[in-house]
Amino acid sequence: MRRTEADEVRLDRAFAALADPVRRGIIARLSRGPATVNELAEPFDITLQAVSKHIASLEQAGLVTRTRDGQKRPVHLAPAALEELTAWIDGYRLVHEQQFRRLDAVLEKAKEKKQS
Amino acid sequence: MTNALTVTAPEGLPFIDFTREFDAPVTAVFEAHRDPDLFRQWMTGDGFEMELDAHEFVSGGRWRYVHRDGNGEYAFHGMFHTVRENEFAIQTFEFEGLPDVVSIESLTFVDLGDGRTRLEGHAVYPTLEARDGMVSSGMESGMSSGYDKLEALLSSTKVG
């Protein structure tokens, strides 16, 4: 559960990489399977070069990898990195947070009942 | 706005502490713990059912509930050792899948005035391992919720 400084740096990088809508779009597309740069560029109204740059920063953040598959070099999602990204959400805390948000709703309802 | 939840699991001590404020008077927060029907409402989450076998929120009362999801059943039970209205409750807590590992959990209802309440929880586990096991078992379900959140984040980004 304890994270090292290196983990923190990696997390920072991953979150920074996901702060951009184009890069989130790329990740969303890759969650359905690997794709080439051309395929990834298709939905966006930007140059291939710009898309390549986005892919490079996702690669640096460890969120995607590229294989040497002839000329195409398809881009793959790196599932381990995504796992790490979501693990930072402390589960115990999350469970309780959800519980207490429901308690908020119950209390709100009780308040309305009293007033009506 | 949602009130923030603070959870601390100190290093080297088998405790978990939390605090959380509510925009409701202490009587209402206490009632939401005491009344079995209200309690079940906020203890039932997405993706699982909850069966409340017993919920006697008085000193010496017993409680038991079962959570059911696609993977199976998880039953928990214990006793309410002391319950003081609108003030304090202390209970035992045992997961039936891990018999004899019993934690003692206290809950303090703090009246903040102006119709606001702070809940302060303190759980004491028999060992550090038990505490860490508790945290990490919640971690798994939390992680899957984390995935859901990430998925939602990703799907909100339109891809042609």
Short mmCIF file of N, CA and C in Angstrom, two decimals, chain A residues 1-2 18 21 24-25 27-29 32 43 79 82-83 85-87 89-104 106-107 109 111, chain B residues 2 5 7 11 16 18 20 22-24 28-29 32-33 38 41-45 119 135 138-139 141-143 145-147 149-150 153-154 157 159-160:
data_model
loop_
_atom_site.label_atom_id
_atom_site.label_comp_id
_atom_site.label_asym_id
_atom_site.label_seq_id
_atom_site.Cartn_x
_atom_site.Cartn_y
_atom_site.Cartn_z
N MET A 1 0.83 -1.20 0.00
CA MET A 1 0.00 0.00 0.00
C MET A 1 0.87 1.26 0.00
N ARG A 2 2.04 1.13 0.57
CA ARG A 2 2.89 2.31 0.64
C ARG A 2 3.56 2.54 -0.70
N LEU A 18 -2.77 12.15 -18.78
CA LEU A 18 -4.22 11.98 -18.98
C LEU A 18 -4.99 13.30 -18.85
N PRO A 21 -7.33 15.99 -23.39
CA PRO A 21 -8.47 15.25 -23.97
C PRO A 21 -8.07 14.36 -25.15
N ARG A 24 -6.56 11.28 -23.68
CA ARG A 24 -7.59 10.42 -23.09
C ARG A 24 -8.34 9.67 -24.18
N GLY A 25 -8.56 10.37 -25.29
CA GLY A 25 -9.23 9.73 -26.42
C GLY A 25 -8.41 8.58 -26.97
N ILE A 27 -6.24 6.78 -25.27
CA ILE A 27 -6.32 5.68 -24.29
C ILE A 27 -7.66 4.95 -24.42
N ALA A 28 -8.72 5.72 -24.59
CA ALA A 28 -10.06 5.11 -24.72
C ALA A 28 -10.10 4.20 -25.94
N ARG A 29 -9.52 4.67 -27.04
CA ARG A 29 -9.49 3.86 -28.27
C ARG A 29 -8.66 2.59 -28.04
N ARG A 32 -9.87 -0.70 -26.49
CA ARG A 32 -10.59 -1.67 -27.32
C ARG A 32 -9.64 -2.52 -28.16
N PRO A 43 -9.91 10.03 -35.67
CA PRO A 43 -11.02 10.82 -35.12
C PRO A 43 -10.65 12.27 -34.80
N PRO A 79 -1.56 -2.29 -19.48
CA PRO A 79 -2.57 -2.45 -18.43
C PRO A 79 -2.03 -2.30 -17.02
N LEU A 82 -2.08 1.26 -15.89
CA LEU A 82 -3.43 1.75 -15.60
C LEU A 82 -3.92 1.23 -14.26
N GLU A 83 -3.53 -0.01 -13.98
CA GLU A 83 -3.90 -0.62 -12.71
C GLU A 83 -3.33 0.20 -11.56
N LEU A 85 -2.54 3.21 -11.62
CA LEU A 85 -3.19 4.52 -11.61
C LEU A 85 -4.46 4.49 -10.79
N THR A 86 -5.20 3.38 -10.88
CA THR A 86 -6.46 3.31 -10.16
C THR A 86 -6.26 2.83 -8.73
N ALA A 87 -5.15 2.13 -8.47
CA ALA A 87 -4.91 1.60 -7.13
C ALA A 87 -4.68 2.71 -6.11
N ILE A 89 -6.48 5.03 -5.51
CA ILE A 89 -7.73 5.30 -4.83
C ILE A 89 -7.86 4.26 -3.73
N ASP A 90 -7.57 4.66 -2.55
CA ASP A 90 -7.60 3.75 -1.41
C ASP A 90 -9.00 3.17 -1.28
N GLY A 91 -9.06 1.85 -1.43
CA GLY A 91 -10.35 1.19 -1.50
C GLY A 91 -11.19 1.33 -0.25
N TYR A 92 -10.57 1.15 0.88
CA TYR A 92 -11.28 1.23 2.15
C TYR A 92 -12.00 2.57 2.26
N ARG A 93 -11.24 3.59 1.94
CA ARG A 93 -11.75 4.94 2.00
C ARG A 93 -12.91 5.12 1.04
N LEU A 94 -12.73 4.55 -0.14
CA LEU A 94 -13.75 4.69 -1.18
C LEU A 94 -15.07 4.06 -0.74
N VAL A 95 -14.96 2.85 -0.17
CA VAL A 95 -16.16 2.15 0.29
C VAL A 95 -16.91 3.01 1.30
N HIS A 96 -16.15 3.58 2.24
CA HIS A 96 -16.78 4.39 3.27
C HIS A 96 -17.33 5.69 2.71
N GLU A 97 -16.60 6.24 1.76
CA GLU A 97 -17.06 7.47 1.14
C GLU A 97 -18.43 7.26 0.49
N GLN A 98 -18.55 6.14 -0.22
CA GLN A 98 -19.82 5.84 -0.88
C GLN A 98 -20.92 5.66 0.15
N GLN A 99 -20.58 4.93 1.23
CA GLN A 99 -21.55 4.70 2.30
C GLN A 99 -22.06 6.02 2.87
N PHE A 100 -21.11 6.91 3.16
CA PHE A 100 -21.48 8.17 3.81
C PHE A 100 -22.23 9.10 2.85
N ARG A 101 -21.94 8.98 1.56
CA ARG A 101 -22.70 9.79 0.61
C ARG A 101 -24.15 9.30 0.58
N ARG A 102 -24.32 7.98 0.74
CA ARG A 102 -25.68 7.46 0.81
C ARG A 102 -26.36 7.91 2.10
N LEU A 103 -25.56 7.95 3.18
CA LEU A 103 -26.11 8.44 4.46
C LEU A 103 -26.54 9.90 4.30
N ASP A 104 -25.75 10.70 3.59
CA ASP A 104 -26.14 12.09 3.30
C ASP A 104 -27.52 12.12 2.67
N VAL A 106 -29.89 9.84 2.78
CA VAL A 106 -30.91 9.41 3.75
C VAL A 106 -31.27 10.57 4.68
N LEU A 107 -30.25 11.31 5.12
CA LEU A 107 -30.47 12.43 6.03
C LEU A 107 -31.24 13.55 5.33
N LYS A 109 -33.32 13.20 2.91
CA LYS A 109 -34.70 12.76 2.75
C LYS A 109 -35.49 12.94 4.05
N LYS A 111 -34.91 15.10 6.32
CA LYS A 111 -35.10 16.55 6.51
C LYS A 111 -36.33 17.02 5.73
N THR B 2 -20.04 17.84 -1.17
CA THR B 2 -19.87 16.67 -0.32
C THR B 2 -18.84 16.95 0.75
N LEU B 5 -14.19 12.95 3.75
CA LEU B 5 -13.95 11.87 4.69
C LEU B 5 -12.44 11.77 4.92
N VAL B 7 -9.60 9.33 6.52
CA VAL B 7 -9.32 8.00 7.04
C VAL B 7 -7.84 7.92 7.34
N GLU B 11 0.80 3.86 11.18
CA GLU B 11 1.82 2.83 11.03
C GLU B 11 2.14 2.21 12.39
N ILE B 16 -7.85 1.95 12.82
CA ILE B 16 -8.29 2.77 11.70
C ILE B 16 -9.18 3.86 12.27
N PHE B 18 -11.53 7.42 11.44
CA PHE B 18 -12.10 8.27 10.40
C PHE B 18 -12.90 9.39 11.03
N ARG B 20 -15.97 12.39 9.65
CA ARG B 20 -16.80 12.82 8.53
C ARG B 20 -17.89 13.71 9.10
N PHE B 22 -21.58 15.90 8.67
CA PHE B 22 -22.86 15.80 7.98
C PHE B 22 -23.67 17.07 8.18
N ASP B 23 -24.38 17.46 7.13
CA ASP B 23 -25.24 18.66 7.21
C ASP B 23 -26.60 18.24 7.76
N ALA B 24 -26.59 17.67 8.94
CA ALA B 24 -27.83 17.23 9.58
C ALA B 24 -27.60 17.22 11.09
N ALA B 28 -30.67 13.27 13.91
CA ALA B 28 -30.95 12.62 12.62
C ALA B 28 -29.84 11.62 12.26
N VAL B 29 -28.60 12.00 12.53
CA VAL B 29 -27.48 11.11 12.21
C VAL B 29 -27.54 9.86 13.08
N ALA B 32 -30.33 7.60 11.86
CA ALA B 32 -29.95 6.87 10.65
C ALA B 32 -29.08 5.66 10.97
N HIS B 33 -28.48 5.65 12.16
CA HIS B 33 -27.73 4.48 12.61
C HIS B 33 -28.62 3.51 13.39
N LEU B 38 -33.50 2.66 7.90
CA LEU B 38 -32.62 3.73 7.41
C LEU B 38 -31.19 3.21 7.26
N GLN B 41 -30.69 1.28 4.22
CA GLN B 41 -30.68 2.12 3.02
C GLN B 41 -29.29 2.62 2.67
N TRP B 42 -28.55 3.09 3.67
CA TRP B 42 -27.25 3.67 3.31
C TRP B 42 -26.11 2.65 3.37
N MET B 43 -26.38 1.47 3.91
CA MET B 43 -25.35 0.42 3.91
C MET B 43 -25.39 -0.43 2.64
N THR B 44 -26.47 -0.28 1.86
CA THR B 44 -26.58 -1.06 0.63
C THR B 44 -25.98 -0.27 -0.52
N GLY B 45 -24.99 -0.86 -1.17
CA GLY B 45 -24.31 -0.13 -2.24
C GLY B 45 -24.66 -0.66 -3.61
N LEU B 119 -19.05 12.80 12.77
CA LEU B 119 -18.96 11.42 13.17
C LEU B 119 -17.48 11.07 13.30
N VAL B 135 -8.04 -3.35 5.48
CA VAL B 135 -7.83 -2.25 4.54
C VAL B 135 -7.69 -2.77 3.12
N GLY B 138 -10.93 -4.15 1.45
CA GLY B 138 -11.72 -3.04 0.92
C GLY B 138 -11.08 -2.50 -0.34
N MET B 139 -9.76 -2.64 -0.36
CA MET B 139 -8.97 -2.12 -1.48
C MET B 139 -9.38 -2.75 -2.80
N SER B 141 -12.33 -4.08 -3.76
CA SER B 141 -13.59 -3.57 -4.30
C SER B 141 -13.43 -2.11 -4.68
N GLY B 142 -12.63 -1.41 -3.88
CA GLY B 142 -12.39 0.00 -4.20
C GLY B 142 -11.67 0.14 -5.52
N MET B 143 -10.77 -0.80 -5.77
CA MET B 143 -10.03 -0.74 -7.02
C MET B 143 -10.96 -0.95 -8.20
N SER B 145 -14.08 -0.20 -8.25
CA SER B 145 -14.83 1.04 -8.41
C SER B 145 -13.95 2.08 -9.08
N GLY B 146 -12.66 2.04 -8.72
CA GLY B 146 -11.71 2.95 -9.34
C GLY B 146 -11.66 2.75 -10.83
N TYR B 147 -11.71 1.49 -11.23
CA TYR B 147 -11.73 1.17 -12.66
C TYR B 147 -12.98 1.74 -13.31
N LYS B 149 -14.63 4.25 -12.41
CA LYS B 149 -14.49 5.70 -12.52
C LYS B 149 -13.60 6.05 -13.70
N LEU B 150 -12.52 5.31 -13.82
CA LEU B 150 -11.58 5.59 -14.92
C LEU B 150 -12.27 5.36 -16.25
N LEU B 153 -14.47 8.15 -17.00
CA LEU B 153 -13.65 9.28 -17.42
C LEU B 153 -13.25 9.14 -18.88
N LEU B 154 -12.86 7.92 -19.22
CA LEU B 154 -12.38 7.67 -20.57
C LEU B 154 -13.53 7.70 -21.58
N THR B 157 -14.81 10.92 -23.04
CA THR B 157 -14.05 11.51 -24.13
C THR B 157 -14.50 10.84 -25.42
N VAL B 159 -14.66 9.39 -28.95
CA VAL B 159 -13.77 8.90 -29.98
C VAL B 159 -14.64 8.40 -31.13
N GLY B 160 -14.31 8.82 -32.33
CA GLY B 160 -15.17 8.51 -33.47
C GLY B 160 -15.26 7.07 -33.85
#
